[in-house]
Amino acid sequence: MSDTLCPVFCTAKLPIELIDEFFKEANKATQDNCYEAPVGYLVASTTLPEVIEESATICPIDEQALQDNPFLNKTTTEVIDWAQSNLHPECGLLNDQVVILDDRTAQDKTCLLLSLKEHYIIEFANRKTVPGPEEAPDAWIVIRSDFQSSIVTIMTKATGVGGDDHFEPLGREGHDGVLRIRETHAKDG
């Protein structure tokens, strides 16, 4: 199991079945790609458990968990600002890479990935917080991803196995702008 989990925020009112589907697909992909256990964590409260690494989100998700979701209708910058102020790898949750389930998630079963670019990780290393994507858009990768690719892509970068290049398939001509792990593996071999 990873010592650090990937935070997943839900900023839209989504059916619990869709959130379950997200975690089923994302958890399967992470377990198919070298993780023994799920590494995603649904952040549905501003109060976090004492032992995060033992709190990965698995299905079925209790509907009550999202009843008082403090991130409903929050912007990406508000989510990142909160993550920067309240999360850190030492507590078991990444704060420079997150997954957001938003209004578009219900339409096309994609999610938003926010990842601090590699060279900014070094530049901002001595700061307690990093400017959000609206304040420092060049510092962030902000892309759509299918459910399968979301957490495994974030964790590949977070663990140092991969880098910003995992987001490159989106730059190809004619690409729809949604990261899909199947396309990345097909390209590699």
Coordinates of C-alpha atoms in Angstrom, one line a residue:
M1 CA 0.0 0.0 0.0
S2 CA 1.1 3.5 -0.7
D3 CA 2.0 5.7 2.3
T4 CA 0.3 8.7 0.5
L5 CA -3.2 8.7 -0.9
C6 CA -4.6 10.8 -3.8
P7 CA -7.3 13.2 -2.6
V8 CA -10.6 13.1 -4.6
F9 CA -13.0 16.0 -4.2
C10 CA -16.6 16.2 -5.4
T11 CA -17.6 19.7 -6.3
A12 CA -21.0 18.8 -7.9
K13 CA -24.1 17.0 -6.7
L14 CA -23.6 13.6 -8.3
P15 CA -25.5 10.4 -8.0
I16 CA -23.8 8.1 -5.5
E17 CA -23.8 5.4 -8.1
L18 CA -21.6 7.5 -10.4
I19 CA -19.1 8.2 -7.5
D20 CA -19.1 4.4 -6.8
E21 CA -18.4 3.8 -10.5
F22 CA -15.5 6.3 -10.4
F23 CA -13.9 4.5 -7.4
K24 CA -14.5 1.0 -8.8
E25 CA -12.7 1.9 -12.1
A26 CA -10.0 4.0 -10.5
N27 CA -9.2 1.4 -7.8
K28 CA -9.1 -1.4 -10.3
A29 CA -6.7 0.5 -12.5
T30 CA -4.4 1.3 -9.5
Q31 CA -4.4 -2.3 -8.4
D32 CA -3.7 -3.4 -12.0
N33 CA -0.7 -1.1 -12.0
C34 CA 1.4 -2.1 -9.1
Y35 CA -0.6 -1.0 -6.0
E36 CA -1.7 -3.7 -3.7
A37 CA -4.7 -1.7 -2.4
P38 CA -6.7 1.4 -3.4
V39 CA -4.9 4.7 -3.1
G40 CA -7.8 7.2 -3.6
Y41 CA -9.4 9.1 -0.8
L42 CA -12.7 10.9 -1.0
V43 CA -12.4 14.2 0.8
A44 CA -15.9 14.9 2.0
S45 CA -15.2 16.7 5.2
T46 CA -12.8 19.2 6.5
T47 CA -12.1 16.9 9.4
L48 CA -9.7 14.2 8.4
P49 CA -9.2 10.8 10.1
E50 CA -6.0 10.4 12.3
V51 CA -4.6 7.5 10.1
I52 CA -5.2 8.5 6.5
E53 CA -3.2 5.7 4.9
E54 CA -5.7 3.2 6.3
S55 CA -8.6 5.2 5.0
A56 CA -8.6 4.7 1.2
T57 CA -12.1 4.9 -0.3
I58 CA -13.7 1.6 -1.3
C59 CA -17.1 0.9 -2.6
P60 CA -19.9 1.1 -1.9
I61 CA -19.7 4.6 -0.6
D62 CA -22.1 5.6 2.1
E63 CA -24.4 8.3 0.8
Q64 CA -24.3 10.0 4.2
A65 CA -20.6 10.6 3.6
L66 CA -21.4 13.3 1.1
Q67 CA -24.5 14.8 2.8
D68 CA -22.6 17.8 4.2
N69 CA -19.9 18.0 1.5
P70 CA -18.1 21.3 2.1
F71 CA -16.6 21.3 -1.4
L72 CA -19.9 21.4 -3.2
N73 CA -19.9 24.2 -5.8
K74 CA -16.3 25.1 -5.0
T75 CA -13.9 26.3 -7.8
T76 CA -10.7 24.4 -8.6
T77 CA -8.7 27.2 -7.0
E78 CA -10.8 27.0 -3.8
V79 CA -10.2 23.2 -3.7
I80 CA -6.4 23.6 -4.3
D81 CA -6.2 26.4 -1.8
W82 CA -7.9 24.2 0.8
A83 CA -5.7 21.2 -0.1
Q84 CA -2.5 23.4 0.2
S85 CA -3.5 24.6 3.6
N86 CA -4.8 21.4 5.1
L87 CA -3.2 18.4 3.3
H88 CA 0.4 17.3 3.0
P89 CA 2.2 14.0 2.2
E90 CA 3.3 13.7 5.9
C91 CA -0.4 13.4 6.9
G92 CA -1.0 10.9 4.2
L93 CA -2.6 13.0 1.4
L94 CA -1.1 14.8 -1.5
N95 CA -1.6 18.5 -1.7
D96 CA -0.1 19.3 -5.1
Q97 CA -2.1 16.8 -7.1
V98 CA -5.8 16.2 -6.8
V99 CA -8.8 14.7 -8.7
I100 CA -12.1 16.6 -8.9
L101 CA -15.4 15.1 -9.8
D102 CA -17.4 18.1 -11.1
D103 CA -20.5 19.0 -13.2
R104 CA -19.0 17.6 -16.3
T105 CA -18.4 14.2 -14.6
A106 CA -22.1 13.5 -14.8
Q107 CA -22.2 14.3 -18.6
D108 CA -19.2 12.3 -19.9
K109 CA -17.8 10.3 -17.0
T110 CA -14.6 12.2 -16.9
C111 CA -12.9 14.0 -14.0
L112 CA -10.5 16.9 -13.6
L113 CA -6.9 16.3 -12.7
L114 CA -4.8 19.1 -11.2
S115 CA -1.1 18.5 -10.9
L116 CA 1.7 20.9 -10.1
K117 CA 4.3 20.9 -12.9
E118 CA 7.6 19.3 -12.0
H119 CA 9.8 22.4 -12.3
Y120 CA 7.4 24.3 -10.1
I121 CA 7.6 21.7 -7.3
I122 CA 11.3 22.6 -6.9
E123 CA 10.6 26.4 -7.3
F124 CA 7.8 26.3 -4.6
A125 CA 9.6 23.8 -2.3
N126 CA 10.2 26.4 0.4
R127 CA 6.7 27.8 0.4
K128 CA 4.0 26.5 2.7
T129 CA 1.4 26.9 -0.1
V130 CA 1.6 27.2 -3.9
P131 CA -0.5 29.6 -5.9
G132 CA -3.6 28.0 -7.4
P133 CA -4.3 27.4 -11.1
E134 CA -6.1 30.8 -11.6
E135 CA -3.2 32.7 -9.9
A136 CA -0.4 30.7 -11.5
P137 CA -1.8 28.9 -14.6
D138 CA 1.6 28.0 -16.0
A139 CA 2.5 26.1 -12.8
W140 CA -0.4 23.6 -13.1
I141 CA -1.4 20.8 -15.5
V142 CA -5.2 20.9 -15.6
I143 CA -6.7 18.2 -17.7
R144 CA -9.7 15.9 -18.1
S145 CA -9.3 12.1 -17.5
D146 CA -11.4 9.0 -17.8
F147 CA -12.1 7.3 -14.4
Q148 CA -9.5 4.5 -15.0
S149 CA -6.6 6.9 -15.7
S150 CA -7.2 9.4 -13.0
I151 CA -5.7 8.2 -9.8
V152 CA -3.1 5.9 -11.4
T153 CA -1.7 8.8 -13.4
I154 CA -1.6 11.1 -10.4
M155 CA 0.1 8.4 -8.3
T156 CA 2.6 7.6 -11.1
K157 CA 3.8 11.1 -10.9
A158 CA 3.6 11.5 -7.1
T159 CA 5.8 8.4 -6.5
G160 CA 8.4 9.6 -9.0
V161 CA 7.8 6.7 -11.4
G162 CA 6.7 9.1 -14.1
G163 CA 6.5 12.8 -14.7
D164 CA 4.6 15.5 -16.6
D165 CA 5.2 13.4 -19.8
H166 CA 2.3 11.1 -18.6
F167 CA 0.0 14.0 -19.6
E168 CA 1.5 14.4 -23.1
P169 CA -1.0 12.2 -25.2
L170 CA -3.3 15.2 -24.9
G171 CA -1.1 17.3 -27.1
R172 CA -1.6 15.1 -30.2
E173 CA -3.5 16.5 -33.1
G174 CA -7.1 15.4 -33.2
H175 CA -7.1 14.3 -29.6
D176 CA -10.3 15.1 -27.6
G177 CA -8.3 16.3 -24.6
V178 CA -9.3 13.5 -22.3
L179 CA -6.4 11.4 -20.8
R180 CA -7.0 7.7 -21.2
I181 CA -4.5 5.1 -19.8
R182 CA -5.4 2.7 -22.5
E183 CA -4.1 5.1 -25.2
T184 CA -0.9 5.7 -23.3
H185 CA -0.2 1.9 -23.0
A186 CA -1.1 1.4 -26.7
K187 CA 1.4 4.1 -27.7
D188 CA 4.1 2.5 -25.6
G189 CA 3.9 -0.9 -26.9

